[in-house]
Short mmCIF file of C-alpha atoms in Angstrom, two decimals:
data_model
loop_
_atom_site.label_atom_id
_atom_site.label_comp_id
_atom_site.label_asym_id
_atom_site.label_seq_id
_atom_site.Cartn_x
_atom_site.Cartn_y
_atom_site.Cartn_z
CA MET A 155 -19.38 9.51 27.50
CA PRO A 156 -21.36 10.74 24.13
CA GLN A 157 -23.89 8.69 22.80
CA GLN A 158 -22.84 6.76 19.62
CA LYS A 159 -24.27 8.07 16.74
CA LYS A 160 -26.47 4.99 14.80
CA SER A 161 -24.50 5.13 11.32
CA MET A 162 -26.74 6.14 8.14
CA PHE A 163 -25.45 2.55 6.52
CA THR A 164 -27.50 0.73 9.15
CA LYS A 165 -30.73 2.37 9.12
CA THR A 166 -33.71 1.09 7.54
CA LYS A 167 -33.67 3.38 4.77
CA GLY A 168 -30.14 3.15 4.37
CA ASN A 169 -30.27 1.99 0.72
CA ALA A 170 -32.42 4.65 -0.45
CA VAL A 171 -30.21 7.34 0.57
CA VAL A 172 -27.15 5.43 -1.00
CA PHE A 173 -29.45 5.08 -3.85
CA LEU A 174 -30.20 8.48 -3.95
CA SER A 175 -26.40 9.68 -3.68
CA VAL A 176 -25.17 7.62 -6.46
CA VAL A 177 -28.19 8.94 -9.07
CA LYS A 178 -27.06 12.80 -7.59
CA THR A 179 -23.42 11.86 -8.55
CA PHE A 180 -24.30 10.25 -11.59
CA LEU A 181 -26.06 13.44 -12.63
CA TYR A 182 -23.59 15.99 -11.31
CA THR A 183 -21.03 14.02 -12.99
CA ALA A 184 -22.75 13.74 -16.04
CA HIS A 185 -23.30 17.85 -16.27
CA VAL A 186 -19.56 18.64 -15.71
CA HIS A 187 -18.16 15.79 -18.37
CA TYR A 188 -20.65 16.68 -21.01
CA LEU A 189 -22.00 20.30 -20.40
CA GLU A 190 -18.84 21.97 -18.47
CA MET A 191 -16.42 19.78 -20.37
CA LYS A 192 -14.53 19.79 -17.61
CA LYS A 193 -13.27 16.96 -15.82
CA PRO A 194 -10.18 15.68 -13.48
CA GLN A 195 -7.80 14.55 -16.10
CA PRO A 196 -7.74 15.50 -19.77
CA ASN A 197 -8.30 11.62 -21.75
CA TRP A 198 -10.70 10.70 -18.99
CA SER A 199 -13.44 8.64 -20.33
CA PHE A 200 -16.95 9.69 -18.80
CA LYS A 201 -16.97 5.78 -16.85
CA MET A 202 -13.50 6.82 -15.04
CA HIS A 203 -14.63 10.26 -13.81
CA LEU A 204 -17.97 8.92 -12.44
CA ILE A 205 -16.26 5.60 -10.39
CA PHE A 206 -13.70 8.51 -9.36
CA ASN A 207 -16.63 10.71 -7.94
CA LEU A 208 -18.45 8.10 -6.39
CA VAL A 209 -15.16 6.71 -4.48
CA LYS A 210 -14.55 10.11 -3.40
CA ASN A 211 -18.14 10.59 -1.94
CA PHE A 212 -17.99 7.15 -0.54
CA ILE A 213 -14.81 8.20 1.27
CA GLN A 214 -16.18 11.38 2.38
CA ARG A 215 -19.68 10.35 3.66
CA GLY A 216 -17.83 7.20 5.39
CA ALA A 217 -15.93 9.93 7.16
CA LYS A 218 -19.03 11.47 8.74
CA GLU A 219 -19.83 7.84 10.43
CA THR A 220 -18.07 6.65 13.67
CA VAL A 221 -14.79 4.60 13.59
CA GLU A 222 -16.32 1.45 14.12
CA ASP A 223 -19.19 1.91 11.80
CA ALA A 224 -16.55 2.61 8.98
CA GLN A 225 -14.07 -0.32 10.20
CA THR A 226 -17.25 -2.53 9.70
CA LEU A 227 -18.74 -1.09 6.51
CA VAL A 228 -15.15 -1.83 4.54
CA SER A 229 -15.02 -5.39 6.17
CA GLN A 230 -17.68 -6.01 5.04
CA ALA A 231 -17.25 -6.49 1.35
CA LYS A 232 -18.86 -9.42 0.08
CA PRO A 233 -16.19 -12.53 -0.84
CA LYS A 234 -16.24 -13.32 -4.82
CA THR A 235 -15.66 -17.06 -6.40
CA TYR A 236 -12.85 -16.32 -8.57
CA LYS A 237 -12.08 -19.08 -11.44
CA ASN A 238 -8.62 -21.01 -10.49
CA ILE A 239 -8.39 -19.73 -7.42
CA ALA A 240 -8.78 -20.94 -3.79
CA ASN A 241 -9.24 -19.51 -0.53
CA ARG A 242 -8.67 -20.61 2.84
CA ALA A 243 -8.66 -18.93 6.25
CA LEU A 244 -6.38 -19.36 8.93
CA VAL A 245 -5.39 -17.66 12.53
CA VAL A 246 -1.53 -17.55 12.91
CA PRO A 247 -0.08 -19.05 16.04
CA GLN A 248 -0.05 -17.05 18.81
CA GLU A 249 3.50 -17.73 19.29
CA TYR A 250 4.57 -15.81 16.57
CA ARG A 251 3.24 -12.76 17.63
CA GLU A 252 4.75 -12.77 20.87
CA ARG A 253 8.30 -13.77 19.70
CA ALA A 254 7.96 -10.67 17.07
CA ALA A 255 6.42 -8.00 20.10
CA ARG A 256 9.83 -9.76 22.12
CA ALA A 257 12.13 -8.82 19.17
CA PHE A 258 10.38 -5.65 18.45
CA GLU A 259 10.68 -4.38 21.88
CA ALA A 260 14.59 -5.67 22.30
CA ALA A 261 15.24 -3.98 19.10
CA TYR A 262 13.24 -0.53 19.89
CA PRO A 263 13.32 -0.22 23.36
CA ASP A 264 12.07 3.76 22.87
CA ILE A 265 9.02 2.72 21.50
CA ALA A 266 6.14 2.29 24.42
CA PRO A 267 3.07 0.74 22.48
CA GLU A 268 0.32 3.16 23.55
CA HIS A 269 -2.47 0.38 24.52
CA SER A 270 -4.44 -2.09 23.17
CA LEU A 271 -8.15 -2.60 23.34
CA LYS A 272 -8.50 -5.84 21.80
CA GLU A 273 -6.22 -9.01 21.71
CA ALA A 274 -7.74 -10.76 19.13
CA PRO A 275 -6.24 -13.68 17.03
CA LEU A 276 -4.22 -12.68 14.62
CA THR A 277 -6.49 -14.14 11.27
CA ALA A 278 -5.50 -14.14 7.73
CA GLU A 279 -6.32 -15.81 4.37
CA TRP A 280 -4.32 -17.93 1.84
CA ILE A 281 -5.84 -17.03 -1.73
CA THR A 282 -3.99 -19.30 -3.85
CA TYR A 283 -4.01 -19.80 -8.05
CA THR A 284 -5.14 -23.30 -8.56
CA GLY A 285 -4.91 -23.12 -12.90
CA PRO A 286 -2.39 -24.23 -15.18
CA LYS A 287 1.06 -22.94 -14.97
CA SER A 288 2.60 -20.90 -17.85
CA GLY A 289 6.48 -21.19 -16.94
CA LYS A 290 8.46 -24.05 -16.39
CA SER A 291 9.51 -23.09 -12.50
CA THR A 292 8.85 -24.99 -9.95
CA LYS A 293 9.85 -22.19 -7.34
CA PRO A 294 6.63 -20.92 -5.10
CA ILE A 295 5.81 -17.86 -5.19
CA ILE A 296 4.14 -16.81 -2.11
CA ILE A 297 3.17 -12.82 -1.33
CA LEU A 298 2.70 -11.92 2.25
CA TYR A 299 -0.10 -9.18 1.14
CA LEU A 300 -0.35 -5.78 3.73
CA HIS A 301 -3.96 -4.19 2.86
CA GLY A 302 -4.31 -0.31 3.01
CA GLY A 303 -6.72 1.79 4.55
CA ALA A 304 -4.65 4.49 6.41
CA TYR A 305 -4.01 1.74 9.17
CA TYR A 306 -7.52 1.71 10.53
CA LEU A 307 -9.82 0.35 8.01
CA GLY A 308 -9.54 -2.51 5.62
CA SER A 309 -9.24 -6.04 5.65
CA VAL A 310 -8.75 -9.46 3.79
CA ASN A 311 -12.81 -8.95 2.48
CA SER A 312 -11.96 -5.64 1.27
CA HIS A 313 -8.72 -6.95 -0.98
CA ARG A 314 -10.18 -10.23 -1.89
CA ASP A 315 -10.32 -9.04 -5.37
CA LEU A 316 -7.49 -7.05 -5.97
CA VAL A 317 -5.04 -9.65 -3.91
CA SER A 318 -7.05 -12.67 -6.39
CA ASN A 319 -5.92 -10.76 -9.61
CA LEU A 320 -2.42 -10.43 -8.59
CA VAL A 321 -2.51 -13.70 -7.73
CA ARG A 322 -3.96 -14.83 -10.92
CA ARG A 323 -1.14 -13.40 -12.72
CA SER A 324 1.66 -14.32 -10.84
CA GLU A 325 0.66 -17.63 -10.66
CA GLY A 326 1.30 -18.09 -6.51
CA GLU A 327 -0.78 -17.34 -3.64
CA ALA A 328 -0.66 -14.96 -0.91
CA LEU A 329 -1.23 -14.86 2.72
CA VAL A 330 -3.25 -11.40 2.99
CA LEU A 331 -3.35 -10.60 6.69
CA ASN A 332 -6.06 -8.96 9.03
CA TYR A 333 -3.14 -6.85 10.91
CA ARG A 334 -4.64 -5.19 13.86
CA LEU A 335 -5.87 -1.52 12.98
CA ALA A 336 -6.03 2.29 14.83
CA PRO A 337 -7.40 3.53 16.87
CA GLN A 338 -7.91 0.41 18.97
CA ASP A 339 -4.31 -0.74 18.35
CA PRO A 340 -2.52 1.77 17.18
CA PHE A 341 1.39 1.56 16.01
CA PRO A 342 3.43 -0.86 16.67
CA PHE A 343 1.18 -3.25 16.84
CA SER A 344 0.99 -3.63 13.07
CA ILE A 345 4.71 -4.21 12.53
CA HIS A 346 4.29 -6.84 15.44
CA ASP A 347 1.61 -8.67 13.33
CA SER A 348 3.33 -8.09 9.94
CA ILE A 349 6.72 -9.60 11.42
CA ALA A 350 4.54 -12.27 13.21
CA ALA A 351 3.11 -13.53 10.10
CA TYR A 352 6.53 -13.30 7.98
CA LEU A 353 7.82 -15.69 10.84
CA TYR A 354 5.15 -17.83 10.65
CA MET A 355 5.59 -18.19 6.68
CA LEU A 356 9.19 -18.72 7.29
CA ASP A 357 8.50 -21.68 9.63
CA ALA A 358 5.45 -23.27 8.61
CA CYS A 359 4.74 -22.60 5.06
CA SER A 360 5.69 -25.36 3.03
CA ARG A 361 3.51 -27.01 0.16
CA GLU A 362 4.25 -30.86 -0.87
CA GLY A 363 7.10 -31.04 0.57
CA ILE A 364 9.03 -27.91 -0.58
CA ARG A 365 10.33 -25.66 2.15
CA ILE A 366 9.74 -21.79 1.83
CA THR A 367 12.53 -19.79 2.23
CA SER A 368 12.92 -16.09 2.32
CA GLN A 369 13.90 -16.20 -1.17
CA ASN A 370 10.20 -17.27 -1.94
CA ILE A 371 8.45 -14.43 -0.31
CA ALA A 372 7.50 -11.07 -1.60
CA VAL A 373 5.92 -8.58 0.53
CA MET A 374 3.22 -6.28 -1.01
CA GLY A 375 0.91 -3.91 -0.04
CA ASP A 376 -0.93 -0.92 -1.47
CA SER A 377 -1.57 2.88 0.31
CA ALA A 378 -0.91 2.14 4.09
CA GLY A 379 -0.44 -1.25 3.33
CA GLY A 380 2.78 -0.36 1.15
CA GLY A 381 4.00 2.15 4.05
CA LEU A 382 3.52 -1.16 6.14
CA THR A 383 5.39 -3.22 3.57
CA MET A 384 8.61 -0.72 3.90
CA ALA A 385 8.68 -0.61 7.81
CA THR A 386 8.45 -4.21 7.77
CA LEU A 387 11.47 -4.54 5.70
CA LEU A 388 13.18 -1.90 8.10
CA GLY A 389 12.08 -3.69 11.00
CA LEU A 390 13.50 -7.25 9.50
CA ARG A 391 16.96 -5.59 8.97
CA LYS A 392 17.06 -3.89 12.16
CA LEU A 393 15.77 -7.42 13.78
CA GLY A 394 18.79 -9.33 11.83
CA LEU A 395 16.40 -11.75 10.28
CA GLU A 396 16.31 -12.76 6.49
CA SER A 397 14.97 -10.01 4.19
CA PRO A 398 12.46 -11.31 1.70
CA ALA A 399 13.07 -11.38 -2.17
CA CYS A 400 11.34 -8.48 -2.98
CA ALA A 401 9.03 -6.09 -2.30
CA VAL A 402 6.27 -4.10 -4.08
CA GLY A 403 4.38 -0.62 -2.84
CA ILE A 404 1.36 0.10 -4.45
CA SER A 405 0.97 3.98 -3.96
CA PRO A 406 2.45 3.59 -0.69
CA TRP A 407 1.81 5.98 2.13
CA LEU A 408 5.59 6.71 3.13
CA ASP A 409 5.03 10.03 5.03
CA LEU A 410 1.91 10.77 7.65
CA THR A 411 3.59 14.37 7.96
CA HIS A 412 2.43 15.01 4.42
CA SER A 413 5.57 17.38 3.61
CA THR A 414 5.66 16.54 -0.14
CA ASN A 415 4.46 19.29 -2.65
CA SER A 416 1.64 16.90 -4.57
CA PHE A 417 -0.22 16.20 -1.46
CA HIS A 418 -1.26 19.73 -1.72
CA LEU A 419 -1.21 20.44 -5.43
CA ASN A 420 -2.99 17.22 -6.38
CA LYS A 421 -6.18 17.22 -4.44
CA ASP A 422 -8.39 17.91 -7.51
CA THR A 423 -6.93 14.56 -9.19
CA ASP A 424 -7.22 12.35 -6.48
CA TYR A 425 -10.33 10.75 -4.31
CA LEU A 426 -8.46 10.93 -0.98
CA PRO A 427 -9.42 13.71 1.61
CA SER A 428 -6.58 16.74 1.32
CA THR A 429 -6.63 17.16 4.68
CA ALA A 430 -3.89 16.08 6.65
CA SER A 431 -6.14 14.10 8.77
CA VAL A 432 -9.64 12.31 8.97
CA LYS A 433 -12.17 13.07 11.43
CA HIS A 434 -14.97 10.72 12.65
CA SER A 435 -18.34 11.23 15.08
CA SER A 436 -17.65 10.20 18.69
CA SER A 437 -17.44 6.93 19.78
CA PRO A 438 -15.99 4.51 22.37
CA ALA A 439 -12.37 3.80 20.38
CA ILE A 440 -11.57 7.84 20.03
CA SER A 441 -13.67 8.96 23.33
CA ASP A 442 -10.24 9.93 24.93
CA LYS A 443 -9.51 13.52 24.65
CA LYS A 444 -6.23 12.79 23.00
CA TRP A 445 -7.55 11.84 19.99
CA ALA A 446 -8.97 15.11 19.52
CA LYS A 447 -5.14 16.96 19.43
CA ARG A 448 -3.54 14.26 16.99
CA LYS A 449 -3.24 14.17 13.38
CA HIS A 450 -3.66 10.60 13.00
CA PHE A 451 -5.38 7.42 14.49
CA TYR A 452 -2.26 5.03 13.73
CA ALA A 453 0.91 7.35 15.76
CA PRO A 454 1.13 10.52 17.94
CA ASP A 455 2.30 13.49 16.61
CA SER A 456 5.60 12.86 18.04
CA LEU A 457 6.44 9.75 16.28
CA LEU A 458 5.22 10.94 12.92
CA LYS A 459 8.87 10.92 11.95
CA HIS A 460 9.77 7.72 12.90
CA PRO A 461 11.01 5.26 10.29
CA LEU A 462 8.90 2.62 11.29
CA VAL A 463 5.67 5.26 10.83
CA SER A 464 7.13 7.70 7.83
CA PRO A 465 10.03 5.37 5.79
CA LEU A 466 10.67 7.90 4.05
CA PHE A 467 12.42 9.81 7.12
CA GLU A 468 14.78 6.48 7.08
CA ALA A 469 18.20 7.87 6.73
CA ASP A 470 19.68 4.61 5.20
CA LEU A 471 17.35 2.82 2.80
CA HIS A 472 20.19 0.92 1.12
CA GLY A 473 20.06 -2.85 1.35
CA LEU A 474 16.56 -3.56 0.77
CA PRO A 475 15.72 -6.18 -1.37
CA PRO A 476 14.64 -5.45 -4.96
CA LEU A 477 11.96 -2.94 -5.00
CA LEU A 478 8.98 -1.95 -7.51
CA ILE A 479 7.05 1.29 -6.20
CA GLN A 480 4.47 2.35 -8.51
CA VAL A 481 2.42 5.68 -8.13
CA GLY A 482 -0.45 7.62 -10.06
CA ASP A 483 0.95 11.07 -11.43
CA GLY A 484 -2.27 12.58 -10.04
CA GLU A 485 -2.49 10.95 -6.89
CA LEU A 486 -1.67 13.22 -3.19
CA LEU A 487 1.19 10.72 -2.59
CA ARG A 488 3.15 10.73 -5.53
CA ASP A 489 5.85 12.71 -4.35
CA GLU A 490 6.89 10.79 -1.51
CA GLY A 491 7.01 7.28 -3.96
CA ILE A 492 9.52 9.12 -6.03
CA LEU A 493 11.55 10.43 -3.12
CA PHE A 494 11.52 6.82 -1.29
CA ALA A 495 12.67 5.28 -4.77
CA LEU A 496 15.38 7.78 -4.91
CA LYS A 497 16.82 7.90 -1.63
CA ALA A 498 16.65 4.06 -1.88
CA SER A 499 18.50 3.47 -4.82
CA GLY A 500 21.59 6.06 -3.73
CA ASN A 501 20.08 8.64 -6.62
CA TYR A 502 18.75 11.71 -4.20
CA GLN A 503 20.01 14.67 -4.52
CA SER A 504 18.34 17.42 -2.66
CA MET A 505 18.79 21.28 -2.70
CA ASP A 506 19.16 20.54 1.56
CA ARG A 507 22.79 18.88 1.04
CA LYS A 508 22.03 17.64 4.72
CA GLN A 509 19.65 15.49 3.44
CA SER A 510 22.02 13.78 0.80
CA LEU A 511 22.91 9.97 1.30
CA ASP A 512 26.29 8.79 2.21
CA THR A 513 26.13 5.77 -0.23
CA SER A 514 29.22 4.11 1.15
CA LYS A 515 27.55 2.81 3.85
CA SER A 516 25.84 -0.03 2.51
CA LYS A 517 24.82 -1.61 -0.71
CA SER A 518 22.13 0.65 -2.66
CA THR A 519 18.50 -0.63 -3.35
CA PRO A 520 17.81 -1.73 -6.73
CA VAL A 521 14.57 -0.09 -7.19
CA SER A 522 12.15 -0.02 -10.44
CA LEU A 523 10.05 3.17 -10.24
CA GLU A 524 6.64 3.35 -12.52
CA ILE A 525 4.53 6.75 -12.65
CA TYR A 526 1.10 6.44 -14.11
CA GLY A 527 -0.14 9.64 -15.93
CA GLU A 528 -3.49 10.99 -15.03
CA MET A 529 -4.12 7.99 -12.40
CA PRO A 530 -5.48 8.42 -8.71
CA HIS A 531 -4.11 6.68 -5.67
CA VAL A 532 -4.31 2.81 -5.85
CA PHE A 533 -5.79 3.28 -9.32
CA HIS A 534 -5.50 -0.77 -9.61
CA VAL A 535 -8.74 -0.93 -8.41
CA PHE A 536 -10.51 0.87 -11.39
CA SER A 537 -9.57 -2.69 -13.26
CA PHE A 538 -11.56 -1.38 -16.60
CA THR A 539 -8.26 0.95 -17.26
CA THR A 540 -5.55 0.29 -19.67
CA SER A 541 -3.10 1.28 -16.90
CA ALA A 542 -4.39 -0.85 -14.06
CA GLN A 543 -4.42 -3.47 -16.67
CA ILE A 544 -0.60 -2.79 -16.81
CA ALA A 545 0.14 -1.86 -13.42
CA LEU A 546 -0.86 -5.23 -12.19
CA ASP A 547 0.72 -7.17 -14.66
CA HIS A 548 4.10 -5.87 -14.09
CA CYS A 549 3.47 -6.32 -10.34
CA ALA A 550 3.02 -10.08 -11.11
CA LYS A 551 6.29 -9.87 -13.76
CA PHE A 552 8.22 -8.11 -11.33
CA VAL A 553 7.82 -10.89 -8.42
CA LYS A 554 7.91 -13.63 -10.79
CA GLU A 555 11.35 -12.47 -12.02
CA ILE A 556 12.81 -11.73 -9.08
CA ILE A 557 11.98 -15.30 -7.53
CA GLN A 558 12.20 -17.66 -10.46
CA GLY A 559 14.51 -15.72 -12.66
CA VAL A 560 13.63 -15.85 -16.36
CA PRO A 561 15.14 -18.46 -19.32
CA THR A 562 16.89 -16.07 -22.10
CA GLU A 563 17.91 -12.37 -21.03
CA GLU A 564 15.37 -11.15 -23.84
CA GLU A 565 12.57 -12.38 -21.73
CA ARG A 566 14.11 -10.04 -18.95
CA ASN A 567 11.58 -6.95 -17.76
CA PHE A 568 12.69 -6.27 -14.68
CA ALA A 569 15.15 -8.23 -12.85
CA THR A 570 18.49 -6.79 -14.97
CA PHE A 571 18.70 -4.19 -13.15
CA ALA A 572 18.83 -5.81 -9.81
CA ASP A 573 21.94 -6.58 -9.81
CA LYS A 574 23.50 -2.92 -10.56
CA GLU A 575 24.53 -0.46 -8.40
CA ASN A 576 22.56 2.63 -7.54
CA SER A 577 20.37 1.52 -10.03
CA LEU A 578 16.96 3.19 -10.65
CA ARG A 579 14.21 2.31 -13.46
CA LYS A 580 12.16 4.87 -14.47
CA ARG A 581 9.38 4.56 -16.09
CA PHE A 582 6.47 6.51 -17.15
CA VAL A 583 3.18 4.80 -18.29
CA ALA A 584 0.67 7.40 -20.17
CA TYR A 585 -3.03 7.13 -19.55
CA ASP A 586 -2.64 5.36 -23.30
CA GLY A 587 -1.04 2.47 -22.07
CA SER A 588 2.31 3.53 -24.04
CA ILE A 589 5.55 3.47 -21.88
CA GLU A 590 8.64 5.54 -22.10
CA GLU A 591 11.68 5.64 -20.25
CA ILE A 592 12.51 8.38 -17.63
CA GLU A 593 15.77 9.55 -18.25
CA ARG A 594 15.77 12.48 -15.81
CA LEU A 595 14.19 12.66 -12.04
CA GLU A 596 15.39 15.96 -10.69
CA ILE A 597 14.47 17.52 -7.49
CA VAL A 598 14.46 21.52 -7.52
CA GLY A 599 13.21 24.33 -5.58
CA ASP A 600 12.22 23.08 -1.90
CA GLY A 601 13.75 19.89 -1.86
CA ASN A 602 10.35 18.06 -2.34
CA THR A 603 9.29 19.46 -6.42
CA ILE A 604 9.47 17.03 -8.98
CA LYS A 605 11.08 17.58 -12.44
CA LEU A 606 10.55 14.74 -15.08
CA SER A 607 12.46 14.75 -18.24
CA PHE A 608 11.84 12.45 -20.75
#
C-alpha cells in the first residue's frame, strides 16, 4: 500500500503556506481586475472577484490532498454563535437507518451497496430559531437540510452558517444531517440516511405537544445535497411514504454524467473544477484499483444515469411536492437545474421527441425556477452580494408560504403557482437585484442548449 501523504494543512508551516497563497491570489486578482480590466463577470466588484478566486484556489489545492485530509479539513470549520439561534447535537436512532435500508432494498432490489467501511452513528444537529416570530401562524416549519460537497465532503460544521441564515429567515428549525460520505460509504448509503432522518422526524419530532407531520417538513440541500434532496423525493415516492410539503434545490447537482452544455461553457465563470472528476492523492480510502477507473467516488460509472444518482434522468418527475430551484447563470450546473425544472413541471420539449414526457401519467410538479445573473455555484455563501440575500429570502419565503400559508392574496409570492397544472414560474434575478419574469425558456440544437426570452 502506498505511503499516505502528509497534508500540507497539517504541517507546521501550513499556516504560512496558506497565507502566502492568499497574498499571491490577492495580488493576481488586483492586477487582472484593475490593470488588465478582466473579470469573470462584467459587474463583479473586486471583493467578489477576490473571494471567487480564493474559493477556486482552495478547491484546487484541496484536490492535491488525500480524501481523508480533505474531509477533515472541510469538517473542521469552526462553529459560530448566532443571535436567536440555538444548536443541539443528536444521534438519529439506529432503528431508523435499519428501517430505511430494509424498505430501500425491497423497493430497489437491483441496487446492491458496494461496501461500507465504517458504520458510524447517524449524527445530526438541530438549528432552531429562538427569536420573535413575525407572522401569526403557529404551524411549525421543519427543514431537513442535506449539505453539499460532491457526496464526499461536507458536514454540519461546514454548513452551519448557511443553514443558520436560512433558519433565521424562515423562523423555523432545521435538522442538518451528517449523512454517510463516499468513498468510504458510497451510493446508496446517503439516501438510506436521508430517508432514515425523514422517518425519524415524522415519528419523533414534536415541539411543545404539537405533532409534526409531513406537511410541516421541507427538504432542502445545496449542490450534491440538492441532488440528494431530489433523489430523496423520488425514493419516498417509490417507497409509498408521505411526501414533504415542499423541497428546495440550491444549485442542485442532478446530472453526474455532465451532459449539459453549461458544464463545458461556464468553466471561466464558476469556481468548480471543469473536469468531470476530481482526483486525490493515494490513501487508504481509495487504495483499491477500481477508484482510478471511475469518474466519481459516489457511484460506479454504470449507475451514473440511475435516477437516484442523477435525478435528471428520471422519466417521471411528476407528482412531487412544490419545488424551488435556484441556479447561478454562470455556474457549471446551471442547465441541469433548468432542464429538471422543465421536466418536472411538464414544460419540457426537446429536439429529441423520445425525451418528451407523457404528462398523462400523473399531475405535473409545480416548480418555481430562479436564475441569478452573473452568479457562480451555490452563490448563497457570498452573503455580501445582493443576489445571495435575495436568494436566501426567497428560500425562506417559499417554505413559509407553502407550509404556513399567508393571510391575503396580495401577500402571496410563491404559493399561487402550486395549485396550477403544468405550472412553472420562471424568474431571472439580475446582479443588481432587479427581477424579471422569463417569458420563454427554449431548448434548441442538441436538446440541452438553453435560450431565455424576457
